PDB file of C-alpha atoms in Angstrom:
ATOM      1  CA  MET A 273     -86.567 263.333-117.222  1.00  0.00           C
ATOM      2  CA  PHE A 274     -87.044 259.968-115.190  1.00  0.00           C
ATOM      3  CA  GLY A 275     -90.637 259.784-116.197  1.00  0.00           C
ATOM      4  CA  ARG A 276     -89.810 260.089-119.869  1.00  0.00           C
ATOM      5  CA  PHE A 277     -87.121 257.300-119.594  1.00  0.00           C
ATOM      6  CA  VAL A 278     -89.762 255.019-117.838  1.00  0.00           C
ATOM      7  CA  GLY A 279     -92.334 255.711-120.459  1.00  0.00           C
ATOM      8  CA  LYS A 280     -89.837 255.066-123.188  1.00  0.00           C
ATOM      9  CA  ILE A 281     -88.994 251.695-121.605  1.00  0.00           C
ATOM     10  CA  ILE A 282     -92.679 250.773-121.191  1.00  0.00           C
ATOM     11  CA  SER A 283     -93.360 251.608-124.734  1.00  0.00           C
ATOM     12  CA  GLN A 284     -90.566 249.516-126.032  1.00  0.00           C
ATOM     13  CA  LEU A 285     -91.701 246.552-123.767  1.00  0.00           C
ATOM     14  CA  LEU A 286     -95.258 246.839-125.196  1.00  0.00           C
ATOM     15  CA  LEU A 287     -93.963 246.909-128.631  1.00  0.00           C
ATOM     16  CA  LEU A 288     -91.838 243.895-127.936  1.00  0.00           C
ATOM     17  CA  GLY A 289     -94.710 242.012-126.317  1.00  0.00           C
ATOM     18  CA  ALA A 290     -96.929 242.794-129.299  1.00  0.00           C
ATOM     19  CA  LEU A 291     -94.322 241.387-131.691  1.00  0.00           C
ATOM     20  CA  VAL A 292     -93.812 238.226-129.440  1.00  0.00           C
ATOM     21  CA  LEU A 293     -97.675 237.844-129.339  1.00  0.00           C
ATOM     22  CA  THR A 294     -97.802 238.147-133.108  1.00  0.00           C
ATOM     23  CA  VAL A 295     -95.082 235.551-133.745  1.00  0.00           C
ATOM     24  CA  PHE A 296     -96.826 233.099-131.334  1.00  0.00           C
ATOM     25  CA  LEU A 297    -100.246 233.609-133.015  1.00  0.00           C
ATOM     26  CA  GLY A 298     -98.652 233.157-136.476  1.00  0.00           C
ATOM     27  CA  LEU A 299     -97.198 229.806-135.311  1.00  0.00           C
ATOM     28  CA  GLY A 300    -100.614 228.843-133.757  1.00  0.00           C
ATOM     29  CA  ILE A 301     -99.329 228.448-130.174  1.00  0.00           C
ATOM     30  CA  PHE A 302    -102.016 230.311-128.620  1.00  0.00           C
ATOM     31  CA  THR A 303    -104.873 229.358-131.054  1.00  0.00           C
ATOM     32  CA  ASN A 304    -107.173 226.516-130.571  1.00  0.00           C
ATOM     33  CA  ALA A 305    -105.707 224.286-133.306  1.00  0.00           C
ATOM     34  CA  GLN A 306    -108.500 221.979-132.889  1.00  0.00           C
ATOM     35  CA  ALA A 307    -106.283 219.047-132.003  1.00  0.00           C
ATOM     36  CA  LEU A 308    -106.912 215.775-133.808  1.00  0.00           C
ATOM     37  CA  ALA A 309    -110.656 215.379-133.678  1.00  0.00           C
ATOM     38  CA  GLU A 310    -112.350 212.112-133.050  1.00  0.00           C
ATOM     39  CA  ILE A 311    -112.229 209.483-135.804  1.00  0.00           C
ATOM     40  CA  THR A 312    -115.562 207.829-135.931  1.00  0.00           C
ATOM     41  CA  GLU A 313    -115.914 204.298-136.834  1.00  0.00           C
ATOM     42  CA  LEU A 314    -119.314 203.047-138.134  1.00  0.00           C
ATOM     43  CA  GLU A 315    -120.662 199.794-139.362  1.00  0.00           C
ATOM     44  CA  GLU A 316    -123.023 200.854-142.098  1.00  0.00           C
ATOM     45  CA  ALA A 317    -123.971 197.232-143.081  1.00  0.00           C
ATOM     46  CA  PRO A 318    -122.659 193.751-141.965  1.00  0.00           C
ATOM     47  CA  SER A 319    -118.892 193.770-142.830  1.00  0.00           C
ATOM     48  CA  GLN A 320    -119.133 197.339-144.284  1.00  0.00           C
ATOM     49  CA  MET A 321    -117.119 199.842-142.350  1.00  0.00           C
ATOM     50  CA  VAL A 322    -116.892 203.516-142.542  1.00  0.00           C
ATOM     51  CA  TYR A 323    -114.086 205.676-140.773  1.00  0.00           C
ATOM     52  CA  GLN A 324    -114.528 209.386-140.817  1.00  0.00           C
ATOM     53  CA  SER A 325    -113.428 212.685-139.305  1.00  0.00           C
ATOM     54  CA  ARG A 326    -115.434 216.056-139.526  1.00  0.00           C
ATOM     55  CA  GLN A 327    -114.098 219.471-139.294  1.00  0.00           C
ATOM     56  CA  ASN A 328    -115.204 222.927-140.072  1.00  0.00           C
ATOM     57  CA  LEU A 329    -113.300 225.182-142.393  1.00  0.00           C
ATOM     58  CA  LYS A 330    -113.870 228.768-143.437  1.00  0.00           C
ATOM     59  CA  ASP A 331    -113.728 230.004-147.112  1.00  0.00           C
ATOM     60  CA  GLN A 332    -112.118 233.404-148.108  1.00  0.00           C
ATOM     61  CA  HIS A 333    -115.416 235.131-147.282  1.00  0.00           C
ATOM     62  CA  GLY A 334    -115.721 233.657-143.801  1.00  0.00           C
ATOM     63  CA  ASN A 335    -118.519 231.060-144.784  1.00  0.00           C
ATOM     64  CA  SER A 336    -118.355 227.847-142.807  1.00  0.00           C
ATOM     65  CA  TRP A 337    -117.819 224.472-144.727  1.00  0.00           C
ATOM     66  CA  GLN A 338    -118.120 221.038-143.048  1.00  0.00           C
ATOM     67  CA  THR A 339    -115.346 218.745-144.298  1.00  0.00           C
ATOM     68  CA  ILE A 340    -115.931 215.072-144.018  1.00  0.00           C
ATOM     69  CA  ALA A 341    -113.043 212.780-144.925  1.00  0.00           C
ATOM     70  CA  PHE A 342    -114.097 209.187-144.736  1.00  0.00           C
ATOM     71  CA  LYS A 343    -112.979 205.729-145.952  1.00  0.00           C
ATOM     72  CA  ARG A 344    -115.462 203.141-146.518  1.00  0.00           C
ATOM     73  CA  ILE A 345    -114.637 199.394-146.752  1.00  0.00           C
ATOM     74  CA  SER A 346    -117.157 197.287-148.434  1.00  0.00           C
ATOM     75  CA  PRO A 347    -117.798 193.482-147.588  1.00  0.00           C
ATOM     76  CA  ASN A 348    -115.835 192.477-150.693  1.00  0.00           C
ATOM     77  CA  GLY A 349    -112.866 194.439-149.346  1.00  0.00           C
ATOM     78  CA  LYS A 350    -112.919 197.272-151.781  1.00  0.00           C
ATOM     79  CA  MET A 351    -111.846 200.554-150.118  1.00  0.00           C
ATOM     80  CA  THR A 352    -112.669 204.187-151.204  1.00  0.00           C
ATOM     81  CA  PHE A 353    -111.598 207.426-149.672  1.00  0.00           C
ATOM     82  CA  GLU A 354    -113.592 210.458-150.244  1.00  0.00           C
ATOM     83  CA  LEU A 355    -113.872 214.036-149.103  1.00  0.00           C
ATOM     84  CA  ARG A 356    -117.354 215.628-148.854  1.00  0.00           C
ATOM     85  CA  LEU A 357    -117.554 219.417-148.697  1.00  0.00           C
ATOM     86  CA  VAL A 358    -120.758 220.882-147.431  1.00  0.00           C
ATOM     87  CA  GLY A 359    -121.474 224.737-147.468  1.00  0.00           C
ATOM     88  CA  PHE A 360    -124.596 226.371-146.145  1.00  0.00           C
ATOM     89  CA  PRO A 361    -127.563 226.237-148.758  1.00  0.00           C
ATOM     90  CA  GLY A 362    -127.677 229.400-150.742  1.00  0.00           C
ATOM     91  CA  VAL A 363    -124.208 230.543-150.063  1.00  0.00           C
ATOM     92  CA  ALA A 364    -122.434 228.770-152.964  1.00  0.00           C
ATOM     93  CA  LYS A 365    -123.320 226.436-155.781  1.00  0.00           C
ATOM     94  CA  ILE A 366    -120.580 224.085-156.700  1.00  0.00           C
ATOM     95  CA  ASP A 367    -119.703 223.527-160.348  1.00  0.00           C
ATOM     96  CA  ARG A 368    -119.345 219.694-160.358  1.00  0.00           C
ATOM     97  CA  THR A 369    -118.098 219.667-164.008  1.00  0.00           C
ATOM     98  CA  LYS A 370    -114.792 220.700-162.618  1.00  0.00           C
ATOM     99  CA  PRO A 371    -112.414 218.757-160.268  1.00  0.00           C
ATOM    100  CA  LEU A 372    -111.342 219.786-156.727  1.00  0.00           C
ATOM    101  CA  LEU A 373    -107.969 221.352-156.686  1.00  0.00           C
ATOM    102  CA  LEU A 374    -105.619 220.589-153.831  1.00  0.00           C
ATOM    103  CA  THR A 375    -102.571 222.968-153.741  1.00  0.00           C
ATOM    104  CA  ASN A 376     -99.856 222.409-151.161  1.00  0.00           C
ATOM    105  CA  SER A 377     -97.682 225.122-149.697  1.00  0.00           C
ATOM    106  CA  MET A 378     -94.970 224.462-152.329  1.00  0.00           C
ATOM    107  CA  GLY A 379     -97.307 225.292-155.162  1.00  0.00           C
ATOM    108  CA  LYS A 380     -97.986 221.728-156.283  1.00  0.00           C
ATOM    109  CA  THR A 381    -101.536 221.266-157.480  1.00  0.00           C
ATOM    110  CA  LEU A 382    -103.405 217.929-157.555  1.00  0.00           C
ATOM    111  CA  THR A 383    -106.917 217.280-158.862  1.00  0.00           C
ATOM    112  CA  ALA A 384    -109.542 215.164-157.408  1.00  0.00           C
ATOM    113  CA  ASN A 385    -112.461 213.874-159.514  1.00  0.00           C
ATOM    114  CA  ASP A 386    -116.064 214.644-158.511  1.00  0.00           C
ATOM    115  CA  THR A 387    -117.927 211.712-157.223  1.00  0.00           C
ATOM    116  CA  SER A 388    -121.133 213.577-156.009  1.00  0.00           C
ATOM    117  CA  SER A 389    -123.462 211.742-158.215  1.00  0.00           C
ATOM    118  CA  ILE A 390    -123.344 208.743-155.924  1.00  0.00           C
ATOM    119  CA  ILE A 391    -124.528 210.579-152.958  1.00  0.00           C
ATOM    120  CA  PHE A 392    -127.852 212.074-154.324  1.00  0.00           C
ATOM    121  CA  THR A 393    -130.898 209.864-154.564  1.00  0.00           C
ATOM    122  CA  ASP A 394    -132.603 212.351-157.031  1.00  0.00           C
ATOM    123  CA  LEU A 395    -129.915 213.333-159.590  1.00  0.00           C
ATOM    124  CA  SER A 396    -132.312 215.657-161.378  1.00  0.00           C
ATOM    125  CA  ALA A 397    -132.126 217.834-158.193  1.00  0.00           C
ATOM    126  CA  PRO A 398    -128.783 217.439-156.475  1.00  0.00           C
ATOM    127  CA  GLU A 399    -127.858 219.780-153.557  1.00  0.00           C
ATOM    128  CA  SER A 400    -125.790 222.487-155.145  1.00  0.00           C
ATOM    129  CA  ASN A 401    -123.873 223.209-151.849  1.00  0.00           C
ATOM    130  CA  VAL A 402    -122.500 219.546-151.407  1.00  0.00           C
ATOM    131  CA  GLY A 403    -119.657 218.074-153.314  1.00  0.00           C
ATOM    132  CA  GLN A 404    -117.861 214.846-152.931  1.00  0.00           C
ATOM    133  CA  TYR A 405    -114.423 213.928-154.432  1.00  0.00           C
ATOM    134  CA  ASP A 406    -112.230 210.845-154.732  1.00  0.00           C
ATOM    135  CA  ILE A 407    -108.968 211.714-152.846  1.00  0.00           C
ATOM    136  CA  GLN A 408    -107.773 208.220-152.398  1.00  0.00           C
ATOM    137  CA  PRO A 409    -105.095 208.417-155.301  1.00  0.00           C
ATOM    138  CA  LEU A 410    -103.918 211.672-154.012  1.00  0.00           C
ATOM    139  CA  LEU A 411    -103.407 210.743-150.221  1.00  0.00           C
ATOM    140  CA  PRO A 412     -99.823 209.236-150.789  1.00  0.00           C
ATOM    141  CA  GLU A 413     -98.676 212.645-152.412  1.00  0.00           C
ATOM    142  CA  LEU A 414    -100.085 214.693-149.573  1.00  0.00           C
ATOM    143  CA  GLN A 415     -97.628 215.729-147.042  1.00  0.00           C
ATOM    144  CA  PRO A 416     -99.331 216.102-143.710  1.00  0.00           C
ATOM    145  CA  GLU A 417     -96.663 218.681-142.309  1.00  0.00           C
ATOM    146  CA  ASN A 418     -97.663 221.154-144.972  1.00  0.00           C
ATOM    147  CA  PRO A 419    -100.845 223.236-145.140  1.00  0.00           C
ATOM    148  CA  LEU A 420    -103.153 222.448-148.041  1.00  0.00           C
ATOM    149  CA  LYS A 421    -105.493 224.900-150.117  1.00  0.00           C
ATOM    150  CA  LEU A 422    -108.742 223.338-151.444  1.00  0.00           C
ATOM    151  CA  THR A 423    -110.178 225.051-154.337  1.00  0.00           C
ATOM    152  CA  LEU A 424    -113.762 224.495-155.508  1.00  0.00           C
ATOM    153  CA  SER A 425    -115.176 226.012-158.670  1.00  0.00           C
ATOM    154  CA  ALA A 426    -118.548 227.667-158.237  1.00  0.00           C
ATOM    155  CA  MET A 427    -121.407 228.091-160.694  1.00  0.00           C
ATOM    156  CA  ASP A 428    -120.810 232.014-160.671  1.00  0.00           C
ATOM    157  CA  GLY A 429    -117.287 231.484-161.836  1.00  0.00           C
ATOM    158  CA  GLU A 430    -115.816 232.465-158.413  1.00  0.00           C
ATOM    159  CA  ALA A 431    -113.362 230.016-156.801  1.00  0.00           C
ATOM    160  CA  ILE A 432    -114.013 228.880-153.261  1.00  0.00           C
ATOM    161  CA  ASN A 433    -110.907 228.605-151.363  1.00  0.00           C
ATOM    162  CA  LEU A 434    -110.443 226.476-148.229  1.00  0.00           C
ATOM    163  CA  SER A 435    -107.269 226.229-146.057  1.00  0.00           C
ATOM    164  CA  VAL A 436    -106.590 222.960-144.562  1.00  0.00           C
ATOM    165  CA  PRO A 437    -104.091 222.936-141.592  1.00  0.00           C
ATOM    166  CA  PRO A 438    -101.611 220.146-141.244  1.00  0.00           C
ATOM    167  CA  LEU A 439    -103.380 218.599-138.121  1.00  0.00           C
ATOM    168  CA  PHE A 440    -106.465 217.823-140.532  1.00  0.00           C
ATOM    169  CA  LEU A 441    -104.137 216.295-143.133  1.00  0.00           C
ATOM    170  CA  GLN A 442    -102.536 214.102-140.484  1.00  0.00           C
ATOM    171  CA  GLU A 443    -105.947 212.909-139.468  1.00  0.00           C
ATOM    172  CA  TRP A 444    -107.031 212.136-143.017  1.00  0.00           C
ATOM    173  CA  GLN A 445    -103.672 209.994-143.223  1.00  0.00           C
ATOM    174  CA  THR A 446    -104.586 208.253-139.921  1.00  0.00           C
ATOM    175  CA  ILE A 447    -107.904 207.285-141.289  1.00  0.00           C
ATOM    176  CA  PHE A 448    -106.408 206.148-144.658  1.00  0.00           C
ATOM    177  CA  SER A 449    -104.089 203.725-142.830  1.00  0.00           C
ATOM    178  CA  SER A 450    -106.624 202.639-140.154  1.00  0.00           C
ATOM    179  CA  GLY A 451    -108.909 199.577-140.360  1.00  0.00           C
ATOM    180  CA  ASN A 452    -107.032 197.732-143.083  1.00  0.00           C
TER     181      ASN A 452
END
């Protein structure tokens, strides 16, 4: 009788522990949230600065994508802020005729125009796994405390979805406001 009682208590404690662990994992307390990564500052040319951060994200199929958010300030003071997404060659072919969609956790969707043509030296053979988008006009509307979903259109018709955690958005906002 006593053994049965102890077994029941142990079973309930294990269940409670599993629930607490699930809640903490869901909140990201025990996960490596990859705290704000280092923001790199480069001088590309005299008086031309680039501020950037790089992170890796996974799409819905578990494929890795490198995200590079960067701000470029030219010698004339003109500023651009772009987001470059790079997947492994052969994994996906980005449809650059369609914009990048940015959807926040409240369901609001913004669109970023493709600017990939400025990064390829041979426009007749652009890298199909690389896309670049102008997100400068969207940054004031992004709320860094809310996660964001990026949706890329692929040539095969399937959407590529990338989840951007709030820490990455905070870093993008930091880059946007730095070096002015």
